[in-house]
Structure formats: C-alpha cells, structure tokens
Tab-separated table of C-alpha atoms in Angstrom:
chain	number	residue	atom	x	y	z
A	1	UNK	CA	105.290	107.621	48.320
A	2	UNK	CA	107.873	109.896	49.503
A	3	UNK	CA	106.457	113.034	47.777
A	4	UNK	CA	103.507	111.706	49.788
A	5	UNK	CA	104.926	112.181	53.321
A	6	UNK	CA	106.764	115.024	52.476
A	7	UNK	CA	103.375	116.881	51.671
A	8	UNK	CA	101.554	115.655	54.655
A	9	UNK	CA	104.484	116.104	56.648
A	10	UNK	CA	104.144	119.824	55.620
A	11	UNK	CA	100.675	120.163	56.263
A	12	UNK	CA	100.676	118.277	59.121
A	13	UNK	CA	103.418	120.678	60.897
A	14	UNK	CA	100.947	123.187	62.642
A	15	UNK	CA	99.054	120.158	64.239
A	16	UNK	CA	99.138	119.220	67.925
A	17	UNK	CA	100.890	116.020	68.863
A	18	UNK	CA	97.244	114.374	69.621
A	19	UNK	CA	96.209	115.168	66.337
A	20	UNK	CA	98.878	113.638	64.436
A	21	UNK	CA	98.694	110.637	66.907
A	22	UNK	CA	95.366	110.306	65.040
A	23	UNK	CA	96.665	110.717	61.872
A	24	UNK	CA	99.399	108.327	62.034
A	25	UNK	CA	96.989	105.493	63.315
A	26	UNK	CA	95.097	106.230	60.188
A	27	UNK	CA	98.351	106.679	58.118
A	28	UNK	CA	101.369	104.855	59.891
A	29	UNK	CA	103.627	106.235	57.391
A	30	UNK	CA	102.952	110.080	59.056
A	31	UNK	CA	104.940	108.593	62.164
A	32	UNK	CA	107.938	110.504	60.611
A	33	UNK	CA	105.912	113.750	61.441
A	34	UNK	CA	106.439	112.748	65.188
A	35	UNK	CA	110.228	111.435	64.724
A	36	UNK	CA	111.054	114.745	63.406
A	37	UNK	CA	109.352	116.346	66.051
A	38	UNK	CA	111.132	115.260	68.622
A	39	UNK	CA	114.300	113.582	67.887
A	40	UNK	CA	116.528	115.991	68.851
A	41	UNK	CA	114.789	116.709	72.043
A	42	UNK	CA	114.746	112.533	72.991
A	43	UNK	CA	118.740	112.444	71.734
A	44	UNK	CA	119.976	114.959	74.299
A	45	UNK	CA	117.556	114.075	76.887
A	46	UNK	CA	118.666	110.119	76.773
A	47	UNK	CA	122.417	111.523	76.480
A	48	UNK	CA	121.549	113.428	79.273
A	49	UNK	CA	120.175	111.028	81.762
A	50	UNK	CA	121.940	107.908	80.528
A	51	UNK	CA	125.628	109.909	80.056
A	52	UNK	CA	125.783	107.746	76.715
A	53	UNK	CA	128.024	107.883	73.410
A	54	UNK	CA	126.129	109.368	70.751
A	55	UNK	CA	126.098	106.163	69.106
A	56	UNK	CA	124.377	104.483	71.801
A	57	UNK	CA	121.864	107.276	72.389
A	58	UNK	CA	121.081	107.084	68.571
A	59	UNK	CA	120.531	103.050	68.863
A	60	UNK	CA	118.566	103.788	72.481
A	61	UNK	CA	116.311	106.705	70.409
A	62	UNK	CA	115.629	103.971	67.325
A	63	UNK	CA	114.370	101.854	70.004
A	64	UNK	CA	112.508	104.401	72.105
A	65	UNK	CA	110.458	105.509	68.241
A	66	UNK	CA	109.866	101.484	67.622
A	67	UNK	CA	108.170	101.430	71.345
A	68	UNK	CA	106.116	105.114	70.744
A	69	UNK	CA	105.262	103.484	67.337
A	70	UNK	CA	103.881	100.310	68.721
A	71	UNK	CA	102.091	102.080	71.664
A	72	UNK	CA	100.314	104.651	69.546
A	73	UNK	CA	97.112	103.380	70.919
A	74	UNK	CA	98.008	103.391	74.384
A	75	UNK	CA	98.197	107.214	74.493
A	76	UNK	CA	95.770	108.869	76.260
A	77	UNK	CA	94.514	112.094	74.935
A	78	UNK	CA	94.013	113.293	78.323
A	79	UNK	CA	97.468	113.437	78.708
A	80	UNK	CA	100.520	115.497	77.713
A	81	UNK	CA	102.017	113.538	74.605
A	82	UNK	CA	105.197	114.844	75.280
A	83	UNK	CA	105.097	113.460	78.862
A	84	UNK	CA	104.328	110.015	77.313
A	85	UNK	CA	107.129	109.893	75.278
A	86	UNK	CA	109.594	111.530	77.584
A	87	UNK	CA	107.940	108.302	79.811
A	88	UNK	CA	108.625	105.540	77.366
A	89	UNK	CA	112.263	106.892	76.850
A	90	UNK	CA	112.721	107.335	80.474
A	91	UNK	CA	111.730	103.852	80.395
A	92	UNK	CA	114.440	102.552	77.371
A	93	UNK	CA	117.649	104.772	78.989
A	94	UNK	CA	116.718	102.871	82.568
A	95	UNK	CA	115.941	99.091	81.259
A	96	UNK	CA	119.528	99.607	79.223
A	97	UNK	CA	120.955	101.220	82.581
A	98	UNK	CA	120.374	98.508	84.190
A	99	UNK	CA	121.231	95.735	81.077
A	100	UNK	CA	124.781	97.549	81.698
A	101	UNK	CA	124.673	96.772	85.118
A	102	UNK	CA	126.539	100.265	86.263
A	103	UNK	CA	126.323	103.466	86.129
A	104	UNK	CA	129.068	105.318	83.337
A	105	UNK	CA	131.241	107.084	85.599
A	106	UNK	CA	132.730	109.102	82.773
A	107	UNK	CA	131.062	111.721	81.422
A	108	UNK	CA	131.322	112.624	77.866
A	109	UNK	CA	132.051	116.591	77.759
A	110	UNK	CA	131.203	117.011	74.855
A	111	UNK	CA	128.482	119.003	75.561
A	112	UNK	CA	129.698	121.800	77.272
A	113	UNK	CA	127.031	123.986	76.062
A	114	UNK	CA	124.753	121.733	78.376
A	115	UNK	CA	126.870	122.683	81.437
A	116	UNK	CA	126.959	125.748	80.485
A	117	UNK	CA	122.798	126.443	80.016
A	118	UNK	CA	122.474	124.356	82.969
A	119	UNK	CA	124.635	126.819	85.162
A	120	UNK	CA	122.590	129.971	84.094
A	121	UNK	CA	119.171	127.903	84.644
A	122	UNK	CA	120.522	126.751	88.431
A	123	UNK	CA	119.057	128.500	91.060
A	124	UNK	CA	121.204	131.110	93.339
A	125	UNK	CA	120.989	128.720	96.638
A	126	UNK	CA	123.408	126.700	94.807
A	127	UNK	CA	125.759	129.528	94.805
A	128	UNK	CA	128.900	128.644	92.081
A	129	UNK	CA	131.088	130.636	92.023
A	130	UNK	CA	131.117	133.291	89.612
A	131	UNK	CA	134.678	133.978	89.433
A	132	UNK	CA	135.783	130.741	87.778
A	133	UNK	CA	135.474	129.831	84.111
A	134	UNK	CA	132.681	129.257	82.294
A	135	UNK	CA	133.840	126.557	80.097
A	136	UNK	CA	135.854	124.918	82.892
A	137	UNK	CA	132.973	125.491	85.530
A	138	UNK	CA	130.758	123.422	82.684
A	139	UNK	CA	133.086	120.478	82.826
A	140	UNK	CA	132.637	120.266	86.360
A	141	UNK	CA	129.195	120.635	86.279
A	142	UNK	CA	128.431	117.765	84.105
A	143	UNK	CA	131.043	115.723	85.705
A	144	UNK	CA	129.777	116.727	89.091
A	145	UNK	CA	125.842	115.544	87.430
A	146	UNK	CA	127.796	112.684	86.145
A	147	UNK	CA	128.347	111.527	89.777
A	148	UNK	CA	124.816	111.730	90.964
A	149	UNK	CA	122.281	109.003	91.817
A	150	UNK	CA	120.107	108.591	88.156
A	151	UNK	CA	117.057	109.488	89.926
A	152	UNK	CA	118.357	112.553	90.801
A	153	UNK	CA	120.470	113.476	88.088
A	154	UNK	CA	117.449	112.875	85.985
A	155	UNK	CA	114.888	115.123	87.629
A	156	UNK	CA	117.912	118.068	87.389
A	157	UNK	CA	117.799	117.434	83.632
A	158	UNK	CA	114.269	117.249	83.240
A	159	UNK	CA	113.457	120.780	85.390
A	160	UNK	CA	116.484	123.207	84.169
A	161	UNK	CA	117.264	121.819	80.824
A	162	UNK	CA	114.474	120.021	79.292
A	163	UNK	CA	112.264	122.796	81.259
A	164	UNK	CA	109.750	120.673	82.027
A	165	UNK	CA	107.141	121.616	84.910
A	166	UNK	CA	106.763	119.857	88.412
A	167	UNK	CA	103.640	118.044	86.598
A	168	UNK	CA	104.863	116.993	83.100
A	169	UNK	CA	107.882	115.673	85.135
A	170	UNK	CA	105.692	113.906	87.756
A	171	UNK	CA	103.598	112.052	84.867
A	172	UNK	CA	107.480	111.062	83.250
A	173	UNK	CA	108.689	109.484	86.212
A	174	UNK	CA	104.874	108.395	87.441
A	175	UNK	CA	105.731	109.924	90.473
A	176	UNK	CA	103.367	112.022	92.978
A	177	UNK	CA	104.440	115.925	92.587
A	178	UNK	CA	105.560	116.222	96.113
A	179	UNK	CA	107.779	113.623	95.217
A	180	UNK	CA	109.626	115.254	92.690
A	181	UNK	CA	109.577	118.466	94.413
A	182	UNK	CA	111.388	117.177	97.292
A	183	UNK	CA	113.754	115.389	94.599
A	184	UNK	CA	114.272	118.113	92.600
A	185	UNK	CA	115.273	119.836	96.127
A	186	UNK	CA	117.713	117.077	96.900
A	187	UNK	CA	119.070	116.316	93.727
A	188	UNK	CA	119.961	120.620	94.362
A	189	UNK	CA	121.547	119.608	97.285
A	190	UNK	CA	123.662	116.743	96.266
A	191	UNK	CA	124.720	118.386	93.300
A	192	UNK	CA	126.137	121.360	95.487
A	193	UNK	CA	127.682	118.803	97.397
A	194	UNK	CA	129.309	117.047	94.412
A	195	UNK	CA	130.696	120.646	93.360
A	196	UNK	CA	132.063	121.597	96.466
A	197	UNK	CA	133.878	118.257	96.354
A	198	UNK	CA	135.198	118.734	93.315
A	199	UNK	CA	136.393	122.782	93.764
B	1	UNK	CA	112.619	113.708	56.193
B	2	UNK	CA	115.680	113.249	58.648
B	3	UNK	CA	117.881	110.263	58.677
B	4	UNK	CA	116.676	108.598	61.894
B	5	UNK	CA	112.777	109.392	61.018
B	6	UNK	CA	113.738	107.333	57.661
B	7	UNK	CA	115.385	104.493	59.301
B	8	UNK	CA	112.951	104.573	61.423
B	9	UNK	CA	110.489	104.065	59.164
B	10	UNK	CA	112.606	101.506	56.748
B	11	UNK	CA	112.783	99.399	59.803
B	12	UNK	CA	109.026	99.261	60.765
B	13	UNK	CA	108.318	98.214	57.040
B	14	UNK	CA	111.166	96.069	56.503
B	15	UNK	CA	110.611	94.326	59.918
B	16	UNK	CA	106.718	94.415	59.549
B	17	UNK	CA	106.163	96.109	63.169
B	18	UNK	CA	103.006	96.654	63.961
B	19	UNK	CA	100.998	99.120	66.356
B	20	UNK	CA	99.714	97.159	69.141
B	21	UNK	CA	95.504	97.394	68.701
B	22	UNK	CA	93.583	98.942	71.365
B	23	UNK	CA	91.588	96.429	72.758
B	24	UNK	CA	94.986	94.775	74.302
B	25	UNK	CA	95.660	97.667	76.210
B	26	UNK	CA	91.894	97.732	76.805
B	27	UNK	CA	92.185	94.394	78.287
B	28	UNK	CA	95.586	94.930	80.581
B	29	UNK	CA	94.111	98.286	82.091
B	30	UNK	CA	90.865	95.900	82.793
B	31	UNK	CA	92.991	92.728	84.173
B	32	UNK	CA	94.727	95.546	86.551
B	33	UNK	CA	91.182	96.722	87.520
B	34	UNK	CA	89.905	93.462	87.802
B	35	UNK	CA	92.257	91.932	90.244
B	36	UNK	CA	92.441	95.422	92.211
B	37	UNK	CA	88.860	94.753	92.957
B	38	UNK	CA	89.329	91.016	93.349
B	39	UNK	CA	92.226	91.806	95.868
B	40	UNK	CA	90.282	94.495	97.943
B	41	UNK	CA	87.295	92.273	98.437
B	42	UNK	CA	89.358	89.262	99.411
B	43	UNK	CA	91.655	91.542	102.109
B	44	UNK	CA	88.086	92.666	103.087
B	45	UNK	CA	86.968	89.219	104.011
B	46	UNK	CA	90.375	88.851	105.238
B	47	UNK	CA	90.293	91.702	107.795
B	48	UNK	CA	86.647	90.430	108.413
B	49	UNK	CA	88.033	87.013	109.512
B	50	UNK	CA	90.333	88.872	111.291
B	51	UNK	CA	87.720	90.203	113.359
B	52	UNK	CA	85.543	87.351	113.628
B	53	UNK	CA	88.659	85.756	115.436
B	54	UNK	CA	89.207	88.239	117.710
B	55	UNK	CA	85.439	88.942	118.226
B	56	UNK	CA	86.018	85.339	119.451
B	57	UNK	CA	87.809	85.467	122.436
B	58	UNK	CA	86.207	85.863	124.975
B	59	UNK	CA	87.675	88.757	127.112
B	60	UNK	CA	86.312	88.359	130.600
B	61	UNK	CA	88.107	84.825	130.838
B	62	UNK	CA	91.424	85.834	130.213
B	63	UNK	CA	92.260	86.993	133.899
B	64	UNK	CA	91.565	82.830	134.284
B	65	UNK	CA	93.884	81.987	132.002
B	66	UNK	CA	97.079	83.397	133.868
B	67	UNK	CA	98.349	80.280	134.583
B	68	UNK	CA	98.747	79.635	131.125
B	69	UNK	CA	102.216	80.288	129.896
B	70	UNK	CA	102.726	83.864	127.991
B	71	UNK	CA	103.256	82.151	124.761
B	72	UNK	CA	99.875	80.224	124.755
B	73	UNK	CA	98.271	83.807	124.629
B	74	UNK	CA	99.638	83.906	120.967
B	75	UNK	CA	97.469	81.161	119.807
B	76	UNK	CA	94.782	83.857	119.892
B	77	UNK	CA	96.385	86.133	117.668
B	78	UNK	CA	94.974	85.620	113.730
B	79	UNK	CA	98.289	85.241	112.403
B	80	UNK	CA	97.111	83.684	109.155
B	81	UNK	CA	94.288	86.339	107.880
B	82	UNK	CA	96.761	88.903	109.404
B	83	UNK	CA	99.351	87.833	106.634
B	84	UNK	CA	96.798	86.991	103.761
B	85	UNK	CA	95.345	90.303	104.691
B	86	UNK	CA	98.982	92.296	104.591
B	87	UNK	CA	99.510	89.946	101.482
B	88	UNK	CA	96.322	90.997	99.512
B	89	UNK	CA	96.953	94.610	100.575
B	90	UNK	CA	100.438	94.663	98.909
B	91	UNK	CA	99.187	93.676	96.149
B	92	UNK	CA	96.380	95.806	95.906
B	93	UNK	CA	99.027	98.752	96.837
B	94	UNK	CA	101.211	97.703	93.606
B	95	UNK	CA	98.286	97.159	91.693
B	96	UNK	CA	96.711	100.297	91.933
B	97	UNK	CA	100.349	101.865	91.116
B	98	UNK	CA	100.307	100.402	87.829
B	99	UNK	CA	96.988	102.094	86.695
B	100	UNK	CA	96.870	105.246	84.745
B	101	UNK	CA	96.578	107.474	87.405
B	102	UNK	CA	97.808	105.848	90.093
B	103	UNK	CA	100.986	107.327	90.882
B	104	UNK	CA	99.749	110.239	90.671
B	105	UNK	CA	99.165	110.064	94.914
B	106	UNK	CA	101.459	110.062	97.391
B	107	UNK	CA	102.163	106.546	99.309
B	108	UNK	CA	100.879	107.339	102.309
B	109	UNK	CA	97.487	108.409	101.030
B	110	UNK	CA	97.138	105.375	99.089
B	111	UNK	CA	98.005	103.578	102.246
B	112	UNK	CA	95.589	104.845	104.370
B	113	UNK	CA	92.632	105.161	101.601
B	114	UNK	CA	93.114	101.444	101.429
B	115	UNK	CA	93.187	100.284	104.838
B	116	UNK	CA	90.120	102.093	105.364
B	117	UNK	CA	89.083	100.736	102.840
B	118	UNK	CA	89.441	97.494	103.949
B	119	UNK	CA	88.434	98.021	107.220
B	120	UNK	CA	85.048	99.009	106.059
B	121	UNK	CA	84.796	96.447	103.519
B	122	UNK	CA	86.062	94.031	106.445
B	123	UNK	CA	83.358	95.636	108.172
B	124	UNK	CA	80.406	95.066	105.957
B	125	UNK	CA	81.349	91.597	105.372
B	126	UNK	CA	81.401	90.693	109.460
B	127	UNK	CA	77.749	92.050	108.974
B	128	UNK	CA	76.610	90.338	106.061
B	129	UNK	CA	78.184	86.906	107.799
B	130	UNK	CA	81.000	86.408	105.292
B	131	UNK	CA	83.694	85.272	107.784
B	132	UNK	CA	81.138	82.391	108.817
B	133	UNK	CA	80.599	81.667	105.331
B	134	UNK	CA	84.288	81.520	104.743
B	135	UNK	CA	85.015	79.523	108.217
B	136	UNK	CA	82.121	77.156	107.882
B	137	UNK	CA	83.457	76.408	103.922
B	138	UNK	CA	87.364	76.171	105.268
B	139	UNK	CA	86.479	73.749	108.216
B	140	UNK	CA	86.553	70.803	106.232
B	141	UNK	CA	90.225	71.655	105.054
B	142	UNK	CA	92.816	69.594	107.054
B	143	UNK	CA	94.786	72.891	107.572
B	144	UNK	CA	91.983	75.380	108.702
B	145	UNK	CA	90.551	72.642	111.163
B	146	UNK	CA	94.079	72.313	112.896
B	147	UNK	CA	94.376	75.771	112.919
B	148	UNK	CA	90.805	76.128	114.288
B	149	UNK	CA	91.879	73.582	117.206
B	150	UNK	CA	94.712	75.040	117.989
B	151	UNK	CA	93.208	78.179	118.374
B	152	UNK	CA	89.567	76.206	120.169
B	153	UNK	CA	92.574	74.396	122.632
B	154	UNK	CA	93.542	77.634	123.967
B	155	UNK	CA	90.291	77.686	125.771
B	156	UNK	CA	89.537	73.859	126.442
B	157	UNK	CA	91.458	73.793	130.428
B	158	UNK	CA	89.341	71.212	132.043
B	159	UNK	CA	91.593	71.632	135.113
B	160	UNK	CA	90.797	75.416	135.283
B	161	UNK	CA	87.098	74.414	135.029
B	162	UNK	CA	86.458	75.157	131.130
B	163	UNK	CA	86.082	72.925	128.640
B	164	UNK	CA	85.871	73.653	124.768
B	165	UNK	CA	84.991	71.832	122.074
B	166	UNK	CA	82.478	70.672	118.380
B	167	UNK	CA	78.466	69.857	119.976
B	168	UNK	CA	78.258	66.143	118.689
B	169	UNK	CA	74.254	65.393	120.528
B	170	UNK	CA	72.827	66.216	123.963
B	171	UNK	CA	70.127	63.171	125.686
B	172	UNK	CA	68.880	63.438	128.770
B	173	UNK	CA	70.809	66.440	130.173
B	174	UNK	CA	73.721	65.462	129.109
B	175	UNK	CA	75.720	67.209	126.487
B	176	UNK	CA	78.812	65.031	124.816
B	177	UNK	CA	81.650	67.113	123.245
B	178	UNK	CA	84.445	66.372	121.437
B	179	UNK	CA	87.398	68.522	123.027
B	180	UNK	CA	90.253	69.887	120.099
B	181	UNK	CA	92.131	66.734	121.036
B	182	UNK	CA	89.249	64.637	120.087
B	183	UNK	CA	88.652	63.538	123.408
B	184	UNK	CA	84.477	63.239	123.816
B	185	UNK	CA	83.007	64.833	127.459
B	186	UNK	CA	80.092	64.297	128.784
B	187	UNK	CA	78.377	67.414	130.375
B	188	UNK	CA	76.199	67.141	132.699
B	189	UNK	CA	73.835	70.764	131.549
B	190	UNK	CA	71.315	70.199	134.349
B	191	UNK	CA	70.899	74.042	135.543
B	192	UNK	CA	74.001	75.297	133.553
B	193	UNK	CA	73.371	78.804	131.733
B	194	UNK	CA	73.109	79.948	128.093
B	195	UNK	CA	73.076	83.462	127.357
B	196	UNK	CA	71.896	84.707	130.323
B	197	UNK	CA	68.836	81.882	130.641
B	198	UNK	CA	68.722	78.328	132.127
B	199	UNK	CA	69.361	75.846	129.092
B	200	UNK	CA	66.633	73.447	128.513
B	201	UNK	CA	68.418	70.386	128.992
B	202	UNK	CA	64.914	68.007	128.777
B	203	UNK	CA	64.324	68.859	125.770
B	204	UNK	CA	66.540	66.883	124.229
B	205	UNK	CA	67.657	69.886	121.715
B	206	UNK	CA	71.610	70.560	120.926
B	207	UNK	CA	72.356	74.193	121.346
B	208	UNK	CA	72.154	76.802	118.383
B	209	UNK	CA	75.209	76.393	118.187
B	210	UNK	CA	78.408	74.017	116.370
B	211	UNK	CA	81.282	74.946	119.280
B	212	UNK	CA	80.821	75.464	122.594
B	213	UNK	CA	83.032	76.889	125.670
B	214	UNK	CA	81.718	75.398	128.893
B	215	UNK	CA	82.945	76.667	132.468
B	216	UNK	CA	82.126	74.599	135.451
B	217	UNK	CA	83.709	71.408	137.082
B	218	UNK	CA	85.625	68.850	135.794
B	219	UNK	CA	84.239	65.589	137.380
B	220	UNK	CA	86.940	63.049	135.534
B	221	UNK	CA	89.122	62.890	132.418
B	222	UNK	CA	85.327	62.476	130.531
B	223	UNK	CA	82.643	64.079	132.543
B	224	UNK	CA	81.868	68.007	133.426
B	225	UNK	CA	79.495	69.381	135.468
B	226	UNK	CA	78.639	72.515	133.542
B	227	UNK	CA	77.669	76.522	135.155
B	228	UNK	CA	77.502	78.012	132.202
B	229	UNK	CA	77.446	77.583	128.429
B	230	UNK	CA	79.033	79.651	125.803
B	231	UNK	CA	77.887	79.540	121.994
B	232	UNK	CA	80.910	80.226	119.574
B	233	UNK	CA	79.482	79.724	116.349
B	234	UNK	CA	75.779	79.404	115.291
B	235	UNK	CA	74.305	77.074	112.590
C-alpha cells in the first residue's frame, strides 16, 4: 500500500491541483499528494494570521486537511484550488479565533525571518527606517502585525508574504476586490501607525 | 510521505471519514437558490402591496383631512409590507452572499440590483393583480382585516362629509354600508357620481366594487346623502 502512494505520489507530482482533486476522489488515499503540497504553506499562513504555537497551528492544519478532505467535491474547477484551501483554513484559524474568545496579544518571534521578508516586500510609503536593525526592526514588525485588527493583519499576510494577488485574496476572504484593495491600503496604514507607536 | 500527510491519512482511515458526495452540496447551492428566488418574488409582491396601498389613498382629499391630527396621517403609511418587504430583502441580500459567486460584488451594487429588482418585480405583480389576489386572500385573517380598518377608518369622517366602508346591498337608491367600526349607513345614491357618470341607483345593482369612499352629507349617525362615489377595490 505504501509503495503504492509513494509511486503515484511521484507520478502524480507534475499534475495541477484540479487534476489530483480528481484523482484523489477516485483514489482517496492520493490525498497525501495534496497534504504534501501544501502543508508548509497552510502551517505558516495559519501561524501567521492566527499568531499561534506551532503546536496549535499543527492541530488547526490536521483539522483544516480533514475539512479539504471532506469537501473534495465541493471544489469548483473554475476556481483557483489554492484559493479554496487558503478559504477553508481562513475559515478553521477564525472559528478557533473566536472559540478562544481573544485575540493572542503576544506574538511568538520566532519567526524573524517572516519580519524580516515582510520588511523587504513592504512598500516605500511605509517608510521604516533603514538605519535600525534588521533583526530588531523584525521583532517589531511582527509585534507591531501582532497588534492589528485580524482582518487586517490577515490581508498584510496574504499580499506581501503569501504573495497572493488582489483576486486569489478576494476569493479567500469572499470579499469584492475593491474591498480588499482598500484593506490592504488600511491595514498599510495602521501598521505604520502601530510602528511609529512602537519606535 | 511527511508526518502530518501520514497522520493525516491514519486518521481518515482509522476514524472512517468520509468525502461528503456531491449531490449534498448540489442540494445546499439549490436550497440557497431556491429561497433567493422564493424571497425576491415574495418582497416583489411585498413592494407590490406596498403600492397598491399607497395607490389607495386618494390624494386630492387630503387637503380635507387637515383637521385630522398629524398622527392619523400615519395610518396611511404601509408599515407592515414596508417591514416584510425590508425583511425579505435582507434575506435575499444574505442569501445571495452565500452563493458561489456572490461576494464577488460590492454591497452597494447588490443593493441596488435588488431593489430594482424588486421594484420591477413589485411592478409586474401590481399589473398582473397580485396585491388584490394577496389582499382579497388576507381579508379573512383577523389581523389583515383590522389592519385594513384601521387603515379604511382613516377615510370614514362622516362629520367632514365622507364616509367609508364594505358595500353590503343597495334597494331602491339606497346604498347600506358597514363603516370600519361596523356601524351600517344608509346612503341615499339618488344623483351621487361614480367615476365621472351618474350611478344608476334604480337598478337595483351594488357597485363594481367591495369598499367604497362616499363624500357628501351626513344626514344622522345612520343616513348619508351621497355627491359622489369612490370604488376602492373591484370584484
């Protein structure tokens, strides 16, 4: 069996996500081929957005796989698959949000290489300051994220580090593009704000 | 294989987990449709009540009706298909959110698409006589009738010279209403108009219509000499 998968997994590696969606409703035990795919990516974007433990974000991506996994069938071709499963976990990392009743207010820095990407990938309006440490100035830029409104912290993530395009982020967070344009502008704003507050 | 993607996978077998079959997501994306539709056609007979009760006033009275106090002017007002309509429509607007596509429009285009919607649908209805339909079927209800008299008693001012009130038979001239306070007048419809023509009071026929607004002169608490004769709603 697990010569089996391995096999297809390897053949299947070259094969669009819609494809293998196909494949695995025909085969469920292909699903790995997606899980493999995209772990990684769903792990740092639900640390991201959620500012969770990596424990938690492993429990919240088991959970966000089980959902894809059940939904299979719901996925519409038509549609970017990535967008659908960036939806669904956008989906998880809120409903347990929300089961914890608040917002973390510390963030885990950890990551500094986050804060770090995230600095180069920031536009110039928001104008850091160059002179100060790197590594210090990515501390304050994920505590400074840390401190924003989720909706807003999330669109941040999803534009400069998850790289995602006014579109694929509109169909993640089912809102209109304007929308997220004009939160992606905000979210710019507040962020600046955050940083000036905490210089 | 990496670790998660084999947990993963452990757990679906070990806890039997299924992928959900098509036809159930078949089935919520038609419910969603279904009562979209369902909602839009009721706010449009809504909105089409709406006007049916404002295409009922009659505005060339109103400058009688001063005397009246300000808030008496409210019982005109269609508060209840105003609310069932905003009701419907809020529904419709979350409705349509949750298809596929739907939030894929702004909120204010949504917003407007469906109110015009509804206003044409509203629209087409008033033509094709659905508000009668729907007031002629509610009438019998306990709480459209009171509604409906409330609304009738606005217009019933015997001391003003109008009367208003449900056709119950006409002999000899003489037409007997019942007022919205169930009070019974007889009107005397001897050269009184209709529309614009002399109604035929000898021959013995009830006019076209089920209500009435009368103006003339109020003899006593039970008989009125009518002028004129106002059909509210036809058979």
């Amino acid at each position: 069996m697990y010569n089996y998968i391995m096999t297809q997994t390897v053949s299947l590696k070259f094969r669009s996500d819609a494809e293998i969606v196909k494949f695995v409703l025909a085969d469920s035990a292909l699903f790995g081929v997606l899980v493999e795919r995209y772990e990684q990516k769903l792990k740092r974007y639900i640390m991201r957005i959620g500012i969770l433990d990596d424990r938690t974000a492993e429990d919240l991506l088991q959970e966000v796989f089980i959902k894809i996994y059940q939904n299979l069938n719901d996925f519409d071709p038509g549609f970017s698959f990535s967008s659908w499963i960036y939806r669904i976990t956008h989906n998880v990392v809120v409903s347990h949000l929300r089961k914890m009743n608040s917002l973390p207010k510390v963030v885990s820095i950890d990551d500094e290489d986050t804060g770090g990407s995230f600095i180069e990938k920031l536009p110039g309006d928001v104008d850091l300051p160059q002179e100060i440490d790197r590594k210090h100035l990515s501390k304050k830029v994920l505590s400074a994220l840390s401190e924003l409104a989720e909706d807003y912290r999330e669109v941040l993530v999803l534009f400069y580090i998850e790289e995602k395009s006014y579109k694929e982020i509109s169909d993640i967070l089912r809102r209109p593009i304007n929308t997220v344009s004009s939160m992606i502008n905000r979210a710019k704003v507040k962020l600046k704000d955050k940083l000036q507050a905490i210089n | 294989m990496s670790n998660i993607a084999k947990k993963i996978l452990e757990k679906i077998e070990k806890e039997k987990i299924k992928i959900i079959p098509k036809w159930r997501f078949i089935l919520f994306r038609g419910f969603v449709w279904t009562a979209l539709v369902i909602a839009m056609l009721l706010s449009a007979v809504a909105v089409s009540m709406v006007m049916l009760q404002i295409c009922d006033i009659d505005w060339d009275l109103i400058p009688r009706m001063v005397a009246k106090p300000p808030f008496e002017f409210f019982r005109l007002v269609p508060y209840f298909w105003l609310i069932i309509a905003a009701v419907l429509f809020v529904f419709a607007y979350f409705d349509f959110r949750k298809t596929r596509k739907g939030y894929k429009y702004g909120g204010e285009v949504v917003v407007i698409f469906s109110i015009l919607l509804s206003l044409i649908g509203g629209t087409v209805m008033y033509f094709v006589h659905a508000p009668h339909m729907t007031d002629e079927f509610l009438s019998d209800m306990p709480f459209f009738r009171e509604m409906d008299e409330g609304r009738q008693g606005f217009w019933h001012d015997p001391e003003g010279g109008m009367i208003s009130g449900a056709v119950i038979s006409v002999k000899d001239g003489v037409l007997i209403i019942q007022d919205p306070g169930r009070h019974e007048w007889n009107v005397d419809v001897l050269n009184a108009e209709m529309n614009g023509t002399v109604y035929p009071a000898d021959s013995r026929k009830a006019p076209p219509c089920v209500f009435v607004r009368v103006m003339g002169n109020s003899v006593d608490g039970s008989h009125f000499v009518a002028r004129e004769i106002r059909c509210k709603r036809d058979f």
